[in-house]
Coordinates of C-alpha atoms in Angstrom, one line a residue:
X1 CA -4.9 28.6 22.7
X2 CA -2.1 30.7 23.5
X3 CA -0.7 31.9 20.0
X4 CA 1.6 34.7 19.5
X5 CA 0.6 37.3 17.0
X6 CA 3.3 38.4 15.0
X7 CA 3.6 42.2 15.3
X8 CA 1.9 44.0 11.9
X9 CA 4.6 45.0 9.7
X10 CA 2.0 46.9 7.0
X11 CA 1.3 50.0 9.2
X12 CA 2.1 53.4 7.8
X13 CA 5.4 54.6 8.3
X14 CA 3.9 57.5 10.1
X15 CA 2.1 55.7 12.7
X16 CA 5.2 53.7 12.7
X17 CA 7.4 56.8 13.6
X18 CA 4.8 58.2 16.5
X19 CA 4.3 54.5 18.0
X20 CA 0.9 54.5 17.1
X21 CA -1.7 51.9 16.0
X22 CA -2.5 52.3 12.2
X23 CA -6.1 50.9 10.9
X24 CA -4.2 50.2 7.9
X25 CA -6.8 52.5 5.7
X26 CA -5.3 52.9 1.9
X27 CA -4.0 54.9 0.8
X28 CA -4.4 57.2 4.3
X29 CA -5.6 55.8 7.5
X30 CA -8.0 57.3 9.8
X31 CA -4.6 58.5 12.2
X32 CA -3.2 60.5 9.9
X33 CA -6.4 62.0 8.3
X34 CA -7.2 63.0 11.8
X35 CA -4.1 64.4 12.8
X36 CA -3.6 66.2 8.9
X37 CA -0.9 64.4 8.2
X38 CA 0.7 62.9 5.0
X39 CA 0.4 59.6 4.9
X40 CA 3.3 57.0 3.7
X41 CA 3.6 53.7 3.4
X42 CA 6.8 51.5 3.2
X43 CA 8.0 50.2 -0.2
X44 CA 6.6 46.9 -0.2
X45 CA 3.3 48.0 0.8
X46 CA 3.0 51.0 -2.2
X47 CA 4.7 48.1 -4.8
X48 CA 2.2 45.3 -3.7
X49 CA -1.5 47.7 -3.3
X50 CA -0.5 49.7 -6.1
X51 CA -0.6 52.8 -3.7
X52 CA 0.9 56.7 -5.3
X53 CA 4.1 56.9 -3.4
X54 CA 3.3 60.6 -2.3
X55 CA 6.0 62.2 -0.7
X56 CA 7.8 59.7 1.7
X57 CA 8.8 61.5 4.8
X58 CA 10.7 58.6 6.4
X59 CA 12.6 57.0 3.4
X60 CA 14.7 58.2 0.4
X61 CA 12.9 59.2 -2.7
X62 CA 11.1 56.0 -4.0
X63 CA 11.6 54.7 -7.4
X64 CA 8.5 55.3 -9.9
X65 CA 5.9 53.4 -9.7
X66 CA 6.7 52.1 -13.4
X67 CA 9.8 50.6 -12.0
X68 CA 9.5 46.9 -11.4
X69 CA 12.7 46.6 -8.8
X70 CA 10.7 48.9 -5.9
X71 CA 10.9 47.6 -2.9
X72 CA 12.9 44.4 -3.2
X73 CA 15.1 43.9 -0.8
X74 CA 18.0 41.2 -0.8
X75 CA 16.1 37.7 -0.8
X76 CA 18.0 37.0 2.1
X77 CA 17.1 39.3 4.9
X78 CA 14.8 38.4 7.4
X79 CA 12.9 41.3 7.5
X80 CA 10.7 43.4 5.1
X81 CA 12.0 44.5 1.9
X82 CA 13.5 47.9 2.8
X83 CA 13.9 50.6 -0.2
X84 CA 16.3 51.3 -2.3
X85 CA 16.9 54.9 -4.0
X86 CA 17.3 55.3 -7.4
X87 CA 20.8 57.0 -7.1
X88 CA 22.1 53.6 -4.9
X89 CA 21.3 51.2 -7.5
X90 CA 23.6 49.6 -10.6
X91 CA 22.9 51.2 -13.4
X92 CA 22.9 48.2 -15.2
X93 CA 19.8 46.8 -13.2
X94 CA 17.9 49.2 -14.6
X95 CA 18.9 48.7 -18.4
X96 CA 19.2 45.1 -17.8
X97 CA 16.1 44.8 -16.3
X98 CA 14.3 47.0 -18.9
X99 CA 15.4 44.8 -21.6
X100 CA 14.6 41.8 -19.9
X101 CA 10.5 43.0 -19.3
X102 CA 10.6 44.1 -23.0
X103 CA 11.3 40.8 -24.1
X104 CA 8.8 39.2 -22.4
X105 CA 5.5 38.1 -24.9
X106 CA 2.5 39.7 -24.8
X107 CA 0.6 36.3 -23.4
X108 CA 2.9 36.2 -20.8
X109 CA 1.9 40.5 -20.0
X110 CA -1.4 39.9 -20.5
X111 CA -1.7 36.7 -17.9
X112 CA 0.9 38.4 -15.3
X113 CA 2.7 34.6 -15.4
X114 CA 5.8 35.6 -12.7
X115 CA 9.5 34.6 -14.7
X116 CA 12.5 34.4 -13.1
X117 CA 14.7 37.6 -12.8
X118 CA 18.8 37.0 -12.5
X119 CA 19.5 40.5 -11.9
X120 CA 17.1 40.4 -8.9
X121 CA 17.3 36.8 -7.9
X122 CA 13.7 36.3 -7.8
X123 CA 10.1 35.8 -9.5
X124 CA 8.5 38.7 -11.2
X125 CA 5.9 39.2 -12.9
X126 CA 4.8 42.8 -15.2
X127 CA 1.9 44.0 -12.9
X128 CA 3.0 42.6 -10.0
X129 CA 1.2 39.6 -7.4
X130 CA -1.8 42.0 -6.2
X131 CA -4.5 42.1 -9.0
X132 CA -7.3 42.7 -7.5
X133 CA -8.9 44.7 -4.3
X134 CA -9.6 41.2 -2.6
X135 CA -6.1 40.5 -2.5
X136 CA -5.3 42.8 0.1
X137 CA -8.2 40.9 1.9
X138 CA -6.7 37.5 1.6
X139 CA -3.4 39.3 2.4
X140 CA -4.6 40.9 5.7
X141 CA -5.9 37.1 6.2
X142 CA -2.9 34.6 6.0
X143 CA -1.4 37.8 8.1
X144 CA -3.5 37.3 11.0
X145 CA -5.1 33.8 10.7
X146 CA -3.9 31.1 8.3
X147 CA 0.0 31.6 8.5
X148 CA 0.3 31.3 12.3
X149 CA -1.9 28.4 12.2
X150 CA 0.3 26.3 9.6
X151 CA 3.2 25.6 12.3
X152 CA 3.9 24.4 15.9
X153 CA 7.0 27.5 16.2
X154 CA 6.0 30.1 18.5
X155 CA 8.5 32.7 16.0
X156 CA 5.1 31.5 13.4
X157 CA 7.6 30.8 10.5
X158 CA 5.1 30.6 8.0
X159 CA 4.6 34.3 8.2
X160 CA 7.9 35.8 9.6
X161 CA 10.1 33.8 7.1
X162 CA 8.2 33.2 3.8
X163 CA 5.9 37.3 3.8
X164 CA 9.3 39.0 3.8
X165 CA 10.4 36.9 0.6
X166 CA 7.0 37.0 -1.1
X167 CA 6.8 41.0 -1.3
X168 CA 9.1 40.5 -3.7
X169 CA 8.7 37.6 -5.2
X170 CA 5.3 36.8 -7.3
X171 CA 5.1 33.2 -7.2
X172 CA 5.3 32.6 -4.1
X173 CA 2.9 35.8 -3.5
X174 CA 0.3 34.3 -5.4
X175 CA 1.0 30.5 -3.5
X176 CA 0.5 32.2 -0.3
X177 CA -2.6 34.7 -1.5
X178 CA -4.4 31.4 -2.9
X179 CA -3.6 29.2 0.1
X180 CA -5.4 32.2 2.0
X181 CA -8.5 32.2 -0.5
X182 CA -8.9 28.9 0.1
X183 CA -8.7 28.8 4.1
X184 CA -11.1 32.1 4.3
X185 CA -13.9 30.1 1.9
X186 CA -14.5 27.8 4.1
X187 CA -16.4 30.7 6.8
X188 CA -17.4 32.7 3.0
X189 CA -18.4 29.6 0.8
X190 CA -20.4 32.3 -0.9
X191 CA -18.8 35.5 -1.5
X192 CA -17.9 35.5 -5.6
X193 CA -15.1 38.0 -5.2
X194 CA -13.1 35.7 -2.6
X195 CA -13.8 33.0 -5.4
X196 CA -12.4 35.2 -8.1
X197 CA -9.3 36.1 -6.4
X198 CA -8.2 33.0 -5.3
X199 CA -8.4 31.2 -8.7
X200 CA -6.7 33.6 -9.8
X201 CA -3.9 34.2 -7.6
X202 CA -3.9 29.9 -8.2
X203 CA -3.9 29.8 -11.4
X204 CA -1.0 32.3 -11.4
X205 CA 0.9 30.8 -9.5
X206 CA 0.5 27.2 -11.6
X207 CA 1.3 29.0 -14.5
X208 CA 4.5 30.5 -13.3
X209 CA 5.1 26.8 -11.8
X210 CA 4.8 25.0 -15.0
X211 CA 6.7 27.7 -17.0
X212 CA 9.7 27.8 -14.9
X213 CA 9.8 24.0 -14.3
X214 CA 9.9 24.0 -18.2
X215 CA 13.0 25.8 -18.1
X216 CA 15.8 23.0 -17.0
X217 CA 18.4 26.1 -17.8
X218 CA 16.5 28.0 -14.9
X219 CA 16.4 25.4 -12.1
X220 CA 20.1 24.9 -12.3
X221 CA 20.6 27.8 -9.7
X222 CA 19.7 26.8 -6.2
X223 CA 18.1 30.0 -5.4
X224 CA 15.5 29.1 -7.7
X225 CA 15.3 25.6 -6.6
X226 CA 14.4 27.2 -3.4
X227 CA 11.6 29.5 -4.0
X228 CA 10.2 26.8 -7.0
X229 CA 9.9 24.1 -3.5
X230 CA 8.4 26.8 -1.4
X231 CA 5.7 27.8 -3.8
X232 CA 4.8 23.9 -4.4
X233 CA 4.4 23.4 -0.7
X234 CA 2.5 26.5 -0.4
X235 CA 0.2 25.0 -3.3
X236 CA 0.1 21.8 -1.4
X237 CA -1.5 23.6 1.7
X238 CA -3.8 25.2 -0.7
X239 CA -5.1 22.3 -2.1
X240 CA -5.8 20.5 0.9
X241 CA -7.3 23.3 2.6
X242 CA -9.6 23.8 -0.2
X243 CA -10.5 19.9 0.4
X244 CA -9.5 18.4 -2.6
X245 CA -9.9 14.9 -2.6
X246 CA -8.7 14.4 -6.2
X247 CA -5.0 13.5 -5.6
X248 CA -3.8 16.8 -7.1
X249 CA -2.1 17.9 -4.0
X250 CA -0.2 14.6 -4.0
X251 CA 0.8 15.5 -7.7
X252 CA 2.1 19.0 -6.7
X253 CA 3.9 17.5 -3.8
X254 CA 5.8 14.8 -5.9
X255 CA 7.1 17.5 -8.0
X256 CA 8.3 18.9 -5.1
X257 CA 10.5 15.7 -4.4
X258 CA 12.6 15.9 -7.5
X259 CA 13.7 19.8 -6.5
X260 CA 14.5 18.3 -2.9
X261 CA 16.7 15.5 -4.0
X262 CA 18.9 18.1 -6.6
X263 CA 18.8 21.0 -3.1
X264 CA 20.2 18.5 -1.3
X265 CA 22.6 17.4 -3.6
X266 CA 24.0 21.5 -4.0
X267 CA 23.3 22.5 -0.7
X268 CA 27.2 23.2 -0.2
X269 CA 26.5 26.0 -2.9
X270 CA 24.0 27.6 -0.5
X271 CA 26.5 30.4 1.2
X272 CA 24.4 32.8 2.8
X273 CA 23.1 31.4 6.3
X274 CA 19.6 33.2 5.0
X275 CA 19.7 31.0 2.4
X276 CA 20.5 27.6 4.1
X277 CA 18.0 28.7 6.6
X278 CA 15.1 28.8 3.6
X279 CA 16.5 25.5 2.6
X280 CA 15.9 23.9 6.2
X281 CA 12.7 25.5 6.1
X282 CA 11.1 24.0 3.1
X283 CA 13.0 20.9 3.4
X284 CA 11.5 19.8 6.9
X285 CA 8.2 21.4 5.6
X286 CA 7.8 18.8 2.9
X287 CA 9.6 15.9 5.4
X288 CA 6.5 16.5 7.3
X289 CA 3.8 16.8 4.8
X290 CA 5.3 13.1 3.3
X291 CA 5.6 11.4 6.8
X292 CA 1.8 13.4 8.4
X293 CA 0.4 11.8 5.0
X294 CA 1.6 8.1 6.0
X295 CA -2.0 7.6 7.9
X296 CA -2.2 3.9 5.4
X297 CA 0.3 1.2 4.8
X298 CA 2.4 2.1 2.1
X299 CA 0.9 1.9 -1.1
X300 CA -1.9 1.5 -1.1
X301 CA -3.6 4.3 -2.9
X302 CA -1.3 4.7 -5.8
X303 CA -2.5 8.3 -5.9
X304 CA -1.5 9.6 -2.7
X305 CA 1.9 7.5 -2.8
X306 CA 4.7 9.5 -1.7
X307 CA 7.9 8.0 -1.7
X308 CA 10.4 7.5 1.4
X309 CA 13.6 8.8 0.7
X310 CA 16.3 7.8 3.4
X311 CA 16.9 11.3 4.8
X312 CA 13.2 11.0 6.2
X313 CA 14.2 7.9 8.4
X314 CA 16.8 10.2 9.6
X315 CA 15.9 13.7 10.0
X316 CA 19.7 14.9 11.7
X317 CA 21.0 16.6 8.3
X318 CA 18.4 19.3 9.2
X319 CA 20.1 20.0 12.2
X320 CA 22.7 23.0 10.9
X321 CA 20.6 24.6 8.5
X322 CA 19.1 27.1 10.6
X323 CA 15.0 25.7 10.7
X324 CA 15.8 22.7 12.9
X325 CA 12.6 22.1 14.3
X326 CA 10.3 24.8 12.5
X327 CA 7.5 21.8 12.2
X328 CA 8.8 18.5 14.0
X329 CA 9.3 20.4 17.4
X330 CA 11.1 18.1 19.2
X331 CA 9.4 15.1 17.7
X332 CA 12.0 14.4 14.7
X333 CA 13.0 10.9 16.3
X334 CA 8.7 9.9 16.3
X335 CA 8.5 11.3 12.9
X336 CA 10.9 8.9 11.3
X337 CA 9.2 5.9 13.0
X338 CA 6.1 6.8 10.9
X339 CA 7.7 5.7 7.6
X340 CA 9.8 2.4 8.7
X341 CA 5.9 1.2 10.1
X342 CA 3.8 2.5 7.1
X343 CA 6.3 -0.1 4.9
X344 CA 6.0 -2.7 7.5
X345 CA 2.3 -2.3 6.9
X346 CA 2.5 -2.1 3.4
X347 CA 4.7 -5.3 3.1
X348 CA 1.5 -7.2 4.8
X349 CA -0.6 -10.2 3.3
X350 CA -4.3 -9.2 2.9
X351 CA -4.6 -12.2 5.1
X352 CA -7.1 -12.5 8.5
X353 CA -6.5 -11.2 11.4
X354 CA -7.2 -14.4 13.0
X355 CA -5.7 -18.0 13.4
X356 CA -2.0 -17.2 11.5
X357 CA 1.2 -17.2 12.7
X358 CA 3.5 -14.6 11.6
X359 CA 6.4 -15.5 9.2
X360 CA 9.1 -15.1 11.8
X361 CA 11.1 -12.1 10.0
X362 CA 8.2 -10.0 10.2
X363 CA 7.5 -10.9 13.6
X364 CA 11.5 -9.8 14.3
X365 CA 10.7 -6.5 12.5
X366 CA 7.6 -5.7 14.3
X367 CA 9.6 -6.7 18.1
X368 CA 12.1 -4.3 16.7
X369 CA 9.7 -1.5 15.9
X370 CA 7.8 -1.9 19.1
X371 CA 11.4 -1.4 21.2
X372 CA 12.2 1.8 19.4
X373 CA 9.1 3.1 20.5
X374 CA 9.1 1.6 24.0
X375 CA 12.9 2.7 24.6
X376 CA 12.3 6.3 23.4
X377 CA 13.1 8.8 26.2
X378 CA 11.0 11.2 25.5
X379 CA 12.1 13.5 28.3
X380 CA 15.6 14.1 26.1
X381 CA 14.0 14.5 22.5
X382 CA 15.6 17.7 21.6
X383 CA 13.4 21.1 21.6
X384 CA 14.4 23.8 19.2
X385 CA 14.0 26.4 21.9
X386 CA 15.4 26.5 25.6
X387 CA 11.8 26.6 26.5
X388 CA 9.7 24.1 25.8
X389 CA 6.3 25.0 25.0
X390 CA 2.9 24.0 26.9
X391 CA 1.7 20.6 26.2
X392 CA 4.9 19.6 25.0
X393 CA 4.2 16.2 27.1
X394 CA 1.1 15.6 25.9
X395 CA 1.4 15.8 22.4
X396 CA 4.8 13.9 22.5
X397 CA 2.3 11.3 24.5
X398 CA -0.3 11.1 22.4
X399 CA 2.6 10.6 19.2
X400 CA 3.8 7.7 20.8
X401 CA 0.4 6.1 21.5
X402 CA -0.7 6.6 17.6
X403 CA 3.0 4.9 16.6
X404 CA 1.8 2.3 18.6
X405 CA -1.9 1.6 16.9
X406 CA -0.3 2.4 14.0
X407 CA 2.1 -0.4 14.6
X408 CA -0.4 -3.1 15.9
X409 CA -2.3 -2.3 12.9
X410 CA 0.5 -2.5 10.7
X411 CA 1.0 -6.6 11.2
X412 CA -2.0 -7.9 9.3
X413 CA -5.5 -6.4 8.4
X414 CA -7.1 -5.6 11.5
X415 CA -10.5 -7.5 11.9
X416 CA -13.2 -5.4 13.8
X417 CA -14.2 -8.5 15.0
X418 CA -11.4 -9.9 16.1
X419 CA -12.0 -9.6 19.9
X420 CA -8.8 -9.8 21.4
X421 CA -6.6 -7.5 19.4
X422 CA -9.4 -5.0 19.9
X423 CA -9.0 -5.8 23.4
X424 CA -5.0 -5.0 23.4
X425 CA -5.7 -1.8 21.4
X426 CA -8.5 0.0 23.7
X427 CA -6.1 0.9 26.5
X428 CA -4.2 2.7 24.4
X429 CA -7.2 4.2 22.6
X430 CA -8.5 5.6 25.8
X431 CA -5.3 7.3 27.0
X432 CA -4.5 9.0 23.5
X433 CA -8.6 10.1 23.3
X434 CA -8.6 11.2 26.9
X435 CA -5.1 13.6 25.8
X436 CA -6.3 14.6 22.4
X437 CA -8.3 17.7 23.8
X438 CA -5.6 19.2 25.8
X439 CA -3.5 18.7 22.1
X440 CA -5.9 20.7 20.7
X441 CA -5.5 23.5 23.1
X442 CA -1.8 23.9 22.5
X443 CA 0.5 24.9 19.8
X444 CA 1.3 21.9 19.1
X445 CA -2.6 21.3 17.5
X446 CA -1.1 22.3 13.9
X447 CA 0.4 18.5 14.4
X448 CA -2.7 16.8 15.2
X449 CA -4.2 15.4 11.9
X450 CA -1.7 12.2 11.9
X451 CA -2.4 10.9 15.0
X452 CA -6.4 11.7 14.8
X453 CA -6.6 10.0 12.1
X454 CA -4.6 7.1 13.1
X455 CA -6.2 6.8 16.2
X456 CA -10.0 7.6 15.3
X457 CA -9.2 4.8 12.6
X458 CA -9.1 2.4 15.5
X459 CA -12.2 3.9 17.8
X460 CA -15.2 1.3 18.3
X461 CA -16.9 3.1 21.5
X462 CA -20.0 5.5 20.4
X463 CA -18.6 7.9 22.8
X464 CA -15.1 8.3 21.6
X465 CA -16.2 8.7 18.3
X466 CA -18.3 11.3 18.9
X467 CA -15.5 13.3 20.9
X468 CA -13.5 12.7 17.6
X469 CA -16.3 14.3 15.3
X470 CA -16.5 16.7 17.4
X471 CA -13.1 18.3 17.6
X472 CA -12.5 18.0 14.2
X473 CA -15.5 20.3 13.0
X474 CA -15.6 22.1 16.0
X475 CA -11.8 23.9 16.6
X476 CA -10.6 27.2 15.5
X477 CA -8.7 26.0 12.3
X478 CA -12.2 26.3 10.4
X479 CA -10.5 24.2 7.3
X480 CA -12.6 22.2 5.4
X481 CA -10.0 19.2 5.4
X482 CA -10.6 19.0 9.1
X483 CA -14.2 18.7 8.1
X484 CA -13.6 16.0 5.8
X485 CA -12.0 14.4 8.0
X486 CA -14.6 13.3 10.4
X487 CA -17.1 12.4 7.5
X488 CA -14.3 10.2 6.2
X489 CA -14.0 8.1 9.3
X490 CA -17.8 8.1 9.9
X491 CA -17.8 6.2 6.3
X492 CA -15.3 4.1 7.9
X493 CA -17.0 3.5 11.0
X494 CA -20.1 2.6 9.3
X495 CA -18.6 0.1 6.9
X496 CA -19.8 -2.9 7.0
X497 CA -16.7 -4.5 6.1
X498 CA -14.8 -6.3 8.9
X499 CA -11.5 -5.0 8.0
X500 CA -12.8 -1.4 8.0
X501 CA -10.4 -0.8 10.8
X502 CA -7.6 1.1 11.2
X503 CA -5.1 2.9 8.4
X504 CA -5.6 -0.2 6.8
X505 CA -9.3 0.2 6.5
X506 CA -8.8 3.8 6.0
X507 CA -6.9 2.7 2.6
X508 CA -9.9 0.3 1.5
X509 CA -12.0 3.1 2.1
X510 CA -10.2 5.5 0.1
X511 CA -9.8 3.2 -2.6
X512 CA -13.2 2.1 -2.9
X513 CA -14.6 5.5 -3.2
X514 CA -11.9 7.3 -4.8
X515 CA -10.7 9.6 -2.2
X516 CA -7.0 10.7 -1.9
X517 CA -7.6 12.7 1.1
X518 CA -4.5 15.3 2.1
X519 CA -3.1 15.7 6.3
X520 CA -1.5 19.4 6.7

């Protein structure tokens, strides 16, 4: 797959200055021992590994290392927090900030639980979000492998966006270091220290989570509702990348809701575009983590219920705020389908699938359903770039095929023996299986967990199954919720039950055994 690397931003500055690759070696690389120079690193880097500034020959003198505001740059710039000397800082930061860290308990030293700074406008904690030497491991890691995995944007938002606000910012430093942790343990299920780190950097970052959202006084500033979102989608990810099938990630995400509904209410207090840009970021983020998670009628697993909000059947608002498209990518008008059909579905009778006539209101709704599918052009559906990606086709085609099964699922429970709707379906089926692979190959494969699951749901040939197991253990995500995937339609492909079939037999499945299984 053709995936952009984002260009390292954690070299030394020296390498940095002579154009040079830098091993990244702490605290001096390999270059600059060969070459007998001093090495230096930027801010961020010294505040976040705990490095001794040294002398710093491309930057003004560096605050101390006691001094909890090195390296934070303005929480709105794009790019890495850049330095700032001791002599161009307020005064009053310092004596402000001094007073604030002194009142701070000594539970809350000891644990290194991140609190909201004013004077800074964002989380800190005492000793700072990189506790252990792992955590430069799982750093180096979301670097490299899980953040550009997370989104379809060829920019990879999840690291050129969110890094440059973590370096100075503790909970959502700890989010990101845990979501990491839990990727990398799925290819080291044994390595203790990797363990270690990342329930630590977790539990961290719940702590901080549960301490600020325990503070209504502190949420009332928008910037905090910001970060506070960001953090619980981070711990979303986390959690269903770790494979958590106890409905905790659904918990996480519900909290998320309530600090959605009150950013949307004072977005016209957001003024920087930097700001409004995080906003579009984290709002479309959790749109498509509630709409990818819509792979039953609605409702039916009271644990994994998320509820539709309107602005999800009508993703336009996200439009001006700068992200438009950082995880729908062109698809907004097929993601709000998903929701309108997961109700229809979840208005249904647990009636068979056989010999009934449908009530004629739901029949209208269905005809109406199936016509927004049929009359969408997808040849207009707006790209975020000029340049539409590679497989942009295909992966809007295989969309449209999974509304559709999802749809003719959606009327009644779908008998396995029922012959004839089977018979409808397989078409379908074998154009969307056929496609799948060449999804996969594409950046658009961060997307393709809804409509796997949707379609593989439906799959009765032996062979189309086994295409489905196999791209789901077998792709370079290496994430064990891709793993559980395929074992949780191979349960539902080896139910006995006739209405095993389909999102609505993925919901009996679920509920039988207890499963609240998590789409990122």
């Amino acid at each position: 797959m053709n995936r952009r690397i984002p260009r390292t931003r954690t070299g030394c500055l020296c390498c940095r200055q002579r154009k040079k690759k830098c091993d990244e070696t702490k605290p001096q690389c390999r270059a600059c021992t060969r070459n007998k120079l001093k090495c230096a690193w930027p801010p961020h880097i010294v505040r976040i590994f705990g490095l001794d500034s040294g002398p710093q020959i491309l930057d003004d003198a560096l605050p101390r290392e006691r001094d909890l505001t090195r390296g934070f740059g303005h929480p709105e710039t794009k790019n890495a927090p850049a330095s700032t000397s001791s002599s161009a800082r307020p005064a009053s930061m310092d004596s402000n900030l001094s007073s604030d860290i002194a009142d701070r308990s000594p539970d809350e030293r000891e644990n290194h639980i991140a609190s909201w700074c004013s004077e800074l406008k964002t989380f800190v904690s005492p000793r700072r979000a990189m506790l252990l030497p792992e955590s430069q491991v799982l750093l180096s890691h979301y670097l490299d492998v899980t953040g550009p995995k997370l989104a379809p944007a060829p920019d990879t938002p999840f690291v050129s966006w969110l890094l440059p606000v973590a370096y100075s910012d503790d909970l959502l430093m700890n989010g990101i270091l845990a979501l990491s942790g839990g990727h990398l343990l799925y290819k080291l299920p044994d390595s203790h220290a990797i363990q270690q780190a990342t329930s630590r950097h977790y539990s961290l970052a719940v702590q901080s989570l549960h301490r600020v959202l325990n503070n209504e006084s502190t949420l009332l500033e928008p910037l905090v509702l910001i970060r506070v979102a960001l953090a619980i989608v981070i711990l979303f990810h986390y959690e269903v990348v770790s494979g958590h099938l106890d409905g905790s990630p659904f918990t996480h995400l519900r909290a998320g809701r309530h600090l959605i509904l009150r950013l949307r209410n004072c977005r016209h207090q957001l003024t920087s575009s930097a700001e409004r840009k995080l906003f579009g970021f984290v709002a479309e983020v959790y749109s498509y983590i509630v709409l990818s998670n819509s792979i039953t009628p609605f409702n039916m697993n009271c644990n994994r219920t998320l509820i539709y909000d309107s602005f999800l059947q009508s993703l336009d608002d996200l439009r001006d705020l700068g992200a438009f498209g950082v995880m729908f990518s062109g698809f907004h008008s097929l993601f709000e389908l998903i929701s309108s059909i997961s109700l229809f579905g979840g208005e249904q009778e647990a009636q068979p699938s056989t010999g009934t006539s449908l009530p004629l209101d739901r029949y209208e709704t269905y005809n109406q359903l199936k016509m927004r599918i049929d009359h969408l052009d997808i040849s207009t559906i707006e790209h975020p770039d000029t340049e539409v990606l590679p497989g942009h086709s295909t992966a809007l085609g295989v969309f449209r095929i999974a509304l559709l099964v999802f749809l003719e699922t959606a009327v009644s429970p779908f008998s396995k023996h029922d012959s004839v709707r089977v018979h409808h379906l397989q078409p379908l089926l074998d154009r969307a299986v056929h496609d799948l692979p060449g999804m996969l190959a594409s950046n658009y494969s961060c997307l393709l967990m809804w409509p796997i699951m949707v379609i593989g749901s439906c799959l009765m040939k032996k062979e189309q199954r086994n295409l489905i197991t196999h791209l789901l253990i077998h792709n370079h995500y290496l994430m064990r919720n891709t793993a559980q995937a395929s074992v949780l339609l191979q349960l539902l492909w080896d139910d006995p039950d006739e209405y095993a079939f389909g999102p609505y037999g993925l919901g009996l499945l679920m509920r039988r055994h207890g499963l609240h299984y998590g789409v990122i």
